[in-house]
Amino acid sequence: MTTVYDDTAFADAIEPFRRELTAHCYRMLGSVADAEDVVQETYLRAWRARDRYDAERASLRTWLYRIATNACLTARGSGTRRVLPSGLVAETDPRSPFQLGEVPWLQPMPDARVPRGETSGLRLAFVAALQHLSARQRAVLILRDVLDFSAAETAEIIDTTVTSVNSALLRARASVAKADEERLREPEESERRAWIERYTKAFVAADVDAIKRLLAADVVMEMPPMTNWFTGPDNYGVFMDWVFEANGGDWRTVPIEANGQLGFAAYVRRDGRYRRHTLQVLALSEQGVTRNSVFSEDEVLDAFGLPPVLDD
């Protein structure tokens, strides 16, 4: 039996799912703007098909996820992948000239745009690893392991068999296992915030030695849209020496939360004003900072509502 909603009731019933669907589409697509566009398309498709929704076949949530997932699969039909530099090219020397990569880059997701407490499966390294899977493997892994849909529900959502779902899930899990280690290494939130506070203080002081003492031995620095990336505290320190030499030592920061991780926006003083410079998302372990993903594109900084200039 088809459940019939009047227009107002239907709109009220589907609206609470918007933010979690945005997070889902972001995991699939790696772009905040693309995710929001696909969610808008999902709601349009749902509205047009509202008289065909059957509550006996699927919950409203499952029905919306089916529409959204298939919209993502269509959106990714061109094979475009959003990646980070460490998943694209070999490691570079921190003294190397900057190389601009003309590719679609993975973007960070502001925590404010997803439901509170539902940032599981949003870590940058994990979402980056997802982008190297086929679109259907990505969908299966997200639906099963992140969103806890059953194999049968997942098969219904992407129109396949339970056997195919289970097979795709095994392959996908093996591909992203290394990226998921980062989450398992991370300390409790209070300790993470203490590490970030110490790192931010060292950064504002332009104290490279203090920064290096806060880094894990396997730390990774990457900074799309540049393809340059490197590992280790010594290389990190060489790069930070250049940053402060090129930009000066007068900085301010604004805390941010992205992808269930902590970080900050950096503002540097130029022409008497503190001007927007970069957004930095940090991953941590008990040994210190394990990854710093640095973004400078206006589209990314605007998504976090960061003003171009800070008031003194």
JSON list of C-alpha atoms in Angstrom, two decimals, residues 13-127:
[
{"chain": "A", "resi": 13, "resn": "ALA", "atom": "CA", "xyz": [8.78, 14.29, 6.84]},
{"chain": "A", "resi": 14, "resn": "ILE", "atom": "CA", "xyz": [11.84, 14.44, 4.55]},
{"chain": "A", "resi": 15, "resn": "GLU", "atom": "CA", "xyz": [13.48, 17.66, 5.79]},
{"chain": "A", "resi": 16, "resn": "PRO", "atom": "CA", "xyz": [15.13, 16.12, 8.92]},
{"chain": "A", "resi": 17, "resn": "PHE", "atom": "CA", "xyz": [17.27, 13.89, 6.70]},
{"chain": "A", "resi": 18, "resn": "ARG", "atom": "CA", "xyz": [18.90, 16.71, 4.72]},
{"chain": "A", "resi": 19, "resn": "ARG", "atom": "CA", "xyz": [22.07, 17.10, 6.79]},
{"chain": "A", "resi": 20, "resn": "GLU", "atom": "CA", "xyz": [22.84, 13.39, 7.06]},
{"chain": "A", "resi": 21, "resn": "LEU", "atom": "CA", "xyz": [22.23, 13.01, 3.32]},
{"chain": "A", "resi": 22, "resn": "THR", "atom": "CA", "xyz": [24.68, 15.87, 2.73]},
{"chain": "A", "resi": 23, "resn": "ALA", "atom": "CA", "xyz": [27.31, 13.98, 4.73]},
{"chain": "A", "resi": 24, "resn": "HIS", "atom": "CA", "xyz": [26.58, 10.82, 2.74]},
{"chain": "A", "resi": 25, "resn": "CYS", "atom": "CA", "xyz": [26.89, 12.59, -0.61]},
{"chain": "A", "resi": 26, "resn": "TYR", "atom": "CA", "xyz": [30.09, 14.28, 0.56]},
{"chain": "A", "resi": 27, "resn": "ARG", "atom": "CA", "xyz": [31.62, 10.87, 1.34]},
{"chain": "A", "resi": 28, "resn": "MET", "atom": "CA", "xyz": [30.63, 9.76, -2.14]},
{"chain": "A", "resi": 29, "resn": "LEU", "atom": "CA", "xyz": [31.78, 12.87, -4.01]},
{"chain": "A", "resi": 30, "resn": "GLY", "atom": "CA", "xyz": [34.49, 14.54, -1.90]},
{"chain": "A", "resi": 31, "resn": "SER", "atom": "CA", "xyz": [33.11, 18.03, -2.49]},
{"chain": "A", "resi": 32, "resn": "VAL", "atom": "CA", "xyz": [30.89, 20.12, -0.23]},
{"chain": "A", "resi": 33, "resn": "ALA", "atom": "CA", "xyz": [29.33, 22.03, -3.13]},
{"chain": "A", "resi": 34, "resn": "ASP", "atom": "CA", "xyz": [28.75, 18.90, -5.20]},
{"chain": "A", "resi": 35, "resn": "ALA", "atom": "CA", "xyz": [27.21, 17.13, -2.21]},
{"chain": "A", "resi": 36, "resn": "GLU", "atom": "CA", "xyz": [24.78, 19.97, -1.57]},
{"chain": "A", "resi": 37, "resn": "ASP", "atom": "CA", "xyz": [23.84, 20.08, -5.27]},
{"chain": "A", "resi": 38, "resn": "VAL", "atom": "CA", "xyz": [23.12, 16.34, -5.29]},
{"chain": "A", "resi": 39, "resn": "VAL", "atom": "CA", "xyz": [21.06, 16.57, -2.11]},
{"chain": "A", "resi": 40, "resn": "GLN", "atom": "CA", "xyz": [19.03, 19.33, -3.70]},
{"chain": "A", "resi": 41, "resn": "GLU", "atom": "CA", "xyz": [18.52, 17.06, -6.73]},
{"chain": "A", "resi": 42, "resn": "THR", "atom": "CA", "xyz": [17.57, 14.22, -4.36]},
{"chain": "A", "resi": 43, "resn": "TYR", "atom": "CA", "xyz": [14.86, 16.31, -2.75]},
{"chain": "A", "resi": 44, "resn": "LEU", "atom": "CA", "xyz": [13.55, 17.35, -6.14]},
{"chain": "A", "resi": 45, "resn": "ARG", "atom": "CA", "xyz": [13.38, 13.72, -7.28]},
{"chain": "A", "resi": 46, "resn": "ALA", "atom": "CA", "xyz": [11.73, 12.69, -4.01]},
{"chain": "A", "resi": 47, "resn": "TRP", "atom": "CA", "xyz": [9.14, 15.43, -4.34]},
{"chain": "A", "resi": 48, "resn": "ARG", "atom": "CA", "xyz": [8.26, 14.36, -7.87]},
{"chain": "A", "resi": 49, "resn": "ALA", "atom": "CA", "xyz": [7.95, 10.72, -6.78]},
{"chain": "A", "resi": 50, "resn": "ARG", "atom": "CA", "xyz": [6.17, 11.32, -3.47]},
{"chain": "A", "resi": 51, "resn": "ASP", "atom": "CA", "xyz": [2.95, 9.70, -4.61]},
{"chain": "A", "resi": 52, "resn": "ARG", "atom": "CA", "xyz": [4.87, 6.48, -5.39]},
{"chain": "A", "resi": 53, "resn": "TYR", "atom": "CA", "xyz": [6.58, 6.09, -2.00]},
{"chain": "A", "resi": 54, "resn": "ASP", "atom": "CA", "xyz": [5.59, 2.76, -0.40]},
{"chain": "A", "resi": 55, "resn": "ALA", "atom": "CA", "xyz": [6.24, 2.54, 3.35]},
{"chain": "A", "resi": 56, "resn": "GLU", "atom": "CA", "xyz": [5.77, -1.25, 3.27]},
{"chain": "A", "resi": 57, "resn": "ARG", "atom": "CA", "xyz": [8.78, -1.66, 0.97]},
{"chain": "A", "resi": 58, "resn": "ALA", "atom": "CA", "xyz": [11.22, 0.71, 2.68]},
{"chain": "A", "resi": 59, "resn": "SER", "atom": "CA", "xyz": [11.43, 3.32, 5.39]},
{"chain": "A", "resi": 60, "resn": "LEU", "atom": "CA", "xyz": [11.43, 6.93, 4.27]},
{"chain": "A", "resi": 61, "resn": "ARG", "atom": "CA", "xyz": [15.11, 7.18, 5.25]},
{"chain": "A", "resi": 62, "resn": "THR", "atom": "CA", "xyz": [16.08, 4.14, 3.14]},
{"chain": "A", "resi": 63, "resn": "TRP", "atom": "CA", "xyz": [14.04, 5.46, 0.20]},
{"chain": "A", "resi": 64, "resn": "LEU", "atom": "CA", "xyz": [15.83, 8.83, 0.35]},
{"chain": "A", "resi": 65, "resn": "TYR", "atom": "CA", "xyz": [19.23, 7.15, 0.58]},
{"chain": "A", "resi": 66, "resn": "ARG", "atom": "CA", "xyz": [18.41, 5.14, -2.51]},
{"chain": "A", "resi": 67, "resn": "ILE", "atom": "CA", "xyz": [17.59, 8.30, -4.44]},
{"chain": "A", "resi": 68, "resn": "ALA", "atom": "CA", "xyz": [20.66, 10.13, -3.12]},
{"chain": "A", "resi": 69, "resn": "THR", "atom": "CA", "xyz": [23.07, 7.25, -3.73]},
{"chain": "A", "resi": 70, "resn": "ASN", "atom": "CA", "xyz": [21.92, 6.76, -7.28]},
{"chain": "A", "resi": 71, "resn": "ALA", "atom": "CA", "xyz": [22.15, 10.51, -7.88]},
{"chain": "A", "resi": 72, "resn": "CYS", "atom": "CA", "xyz": [25.77, 10.34, -6.66]},
{"chain": "A", "resi": 73, "resn": "LEU", "atom": "CA", "xyz": [26.51, 7.37, -8.91]},
{"chain": "A", "resi": 74, "resn": "THR", "atom": "CA", "xyz": [25.15, 9.36, -11.84]},
{"chain": "A", "resi": 75, "resn": "ALA", "atom": "CA", "xyz": [27.13, 12.43, -10.81]},
{"chain": "A", "resi": 76, "resn": "ARG", "atom": "CA", "xyz": [30.33, 10.34, -10.69]},
{"chain": "A", "resi": 77, "resn": "GLY", "atom": "CA", "xyz": [29.62, 8.76, -14.07]},
{"chain": "A", "resi": 78, "resn": "SER", "atom": "CA", "xyz": [32.49, 10.68, -15.67]},
{"chain": "A", "resi": 79, "resn": "GLY", "atom": "CA", "xyz": [34.97, 8.86, -13.42]},
{"chain": "A", "resi": 80, "resn": "THR", "atom": "CA", "xyz": [36.24, 12.06, -11.79]},
{"chain": "A", "resi": 81, "resn": "ARG", "atom": "CA", "xyz": [37.95, 11.42, -8.45]},
{"chain": "A", "resi": 82, "resn": "ARG", "atom": "CA", "xyz": [38.68, 14.03, -5.81]},
{"chain": "A", "resi": 83, "resn": "VAL", "atom": "CA", "xyz": [42.02, 13.21, -4.22]},
{"chain": "A", "resi": 84, "resn": "LEU", "atom": "CA", "xyz": [44.73, 14.60, -1.95]},
{"chain": "A", "resi": 85, "resn": "PRO", "atom": "CA", "xyz": [48.31, 15.07, -3.17]},
{"chain": "A", "resi": 86, "resn": "SER", "atom": "CA", "xyz": [49.59, 12.08, -1.17]},
{"chain": "A", "resi": 87, "resn": "GLY", "atom": "CA", "xyz": [47.24, 9.87, -3.18]},
{"chain": "A", "resi": 88, "resn": "LEU", "atom": "CA", "xyz": [48.20, 11.36, -6.53]},
{"chain": "A", "resi": 89, "resn": "VAL", "atom": "CA", "xyz": [51.98, 11.78, -6.89]},
{"chain": "A", "resi": 90, "resn": "ALA", "atom": "CA", "xyz": [55.23, 10.68, -5.26]},
{"chain": "A", "resi": 91, "resn": "GLU", "atom": "CA", "xyz": [56.56, 12.52, -2.22]},
{"chain": "A", "resi": 92, "resn": "THR", "atom": "CA", "xyz": [58.48, 15.72, -2.97]},
{"chain": "A", "resi": 93, "resn": "ASP", "atom": "CA", "xyz": [61.37, 17.59, -1.38]},
{"chain": "A", "resi": 94, "resn": "PRO", "atom": "CA", "xyz": [60.16, 20.52, 0.78]},
{"chain": "A", "resi": 95, "resn": "ARG", "atom": "CA", "xyz": [62.64, 22.75, -1.06]},
{"chain": "A", "resi": 96, "resn": "SER", "atom": "CA", "xyz": [61.05, 21.97, -4.44]},
{"chain": "A", "resi": 97, "resn": "PRO", "atom": "CA", "xyz": [59.17, 24.72, -6.29]},
{"chain": "A", "resi": 98, "resn": "PHE", "atom": "CA", "xyz": [55.40, 24.60, -5.90]},
{"chain": "A", "resi": 99, "resn": "GLN", "atom": "CA", "xyz": [53.61, 22.59, -8.58]},
{"chain": "A", "resi": 100, "resn": "LEU", "atom": "CA", "xyz": [49.96, 23.45, -9.20]},
{"chain": "A", "resi": 101, "resn": "GLY", "atom": "CA", "xyz": [47.81, 20.37, -9.82]},
{"chain": "A", "resi": 102, "resn": "GLU", "atom": "CA", "xyz": [44.98, 20.92, -12.28]},
{"chain": "A", "resi": 103, "resn": "VAL", "atom": "CA", "xyz": [42.75, 18.22, -10.82]},
{"chain": "A", "resi": 104, "resn": "PRO", "atom": "CA", "xyz": [39.56, 18.23, -8.72]},
{"chain": "A", "resi": 105, "resn": "TRP", "atom": "CA", "xyz": [40.81, 18.17, -5.13]},
{"chain": "A", "resi": 106, "resn": "LEU", "atom": "CA", "xyz": [39.16, 16.62, -2.13]},
{"chain": "A", "resi": 107, "resn": "GLN", "atom": "CA", "xyz": [37.66, 19.37, 0.03]},
{"chain": "A", "resi": 108, "resn": "PRO", "atom": "CA", "xyz": [37.15, 19.43, 3.81]},
{"chain": "A", "resi": 109, "resn": "MET", "atom": "CA", "xyz": [33.61, 19.35, 5.20]},
{"chain": "A", "resi": 110, "resn": "PRO", "atom": "CA", "xyz": [32.68, 21.78, 8.01]},
{"chain": "A", "resi": 111, "resn": "ASP", "atom": "CA", "xyz": [31.34, 19.83, 10.98]},
{"chain": "A", "resi": 112, "resn": "ALA", "atom": "CA", "xyz": [28.60, 22.45, 11.27]},
{"chain": "A", "resi": 113, "resn": "ARG", "atom": "CA", "xyz": [27.03, 21.13, 8.05]},
{"chain": "A", "resi": 114, "resn": "VAL", "atom": "CA", "xyz": [26.48, 17.57, 9.30]},
{"chain": "A", "resi": 115, "resn": "PRO", "atom": "CA", "xyz": [24.37, 16.33, 12.22]},
{"chain": "A", "resi": 116, "resn": "ARG", "atom": "CA", "xyz": [26.01, 16.76, 15.62]},
{"chain": "A", "resi": 117, "resn": "GLY", "atom": "CA", "xyz": [27.78, 13.60, 16.68]},
{"chain": "A", "resi": 118, "resn": "GLU", "atom": "CA", "xyz": [27.53, 12.04, 13.21]},
{"chain": "A", "resi": 119, "resn": "THR", "atom": "CA", "xyz": [30.98, 12.74, 11.79]},
{"chain": "A", "resi": 120, "resn": "SER", "atom": "CA", "xyz": [31.90, 9.05, 11.68]},
{"chain": "A", "resi": 121, "resn": "GLY", "atom": "CA", "xyz": [33.48, 8.15, 8.39]},
{"chain": "A", "resi": 122, "resn": "LEU", "atom": "CA", "xyz": [34.27, 11.76, 7.50]},
{"chain": "A", "resi": 123, "resn": "ARG", "atom": "CA", "xyz": [37.99, 11.88, 8.32]},
{"chain": "A", "resi": 124, "resn": "LEU", "atom": "CA", "xyz": [39.95, 13.36, 5.42]},
{"chain": "A", "resi": 125, "resn": "ALA", "atom": "CA", "xyz": [42.29, 10.39, 5.01]},
{"chain": "A", "resi": 126, "resn": "PHE", "atom": "CA", "xyz": [39.31, 7.99, 4.98]},
{"chain": "A", "resi": 127, "resn": "VAL", "atom": "CA", "xyz": [37.27, 10.02, 2.50]}
]
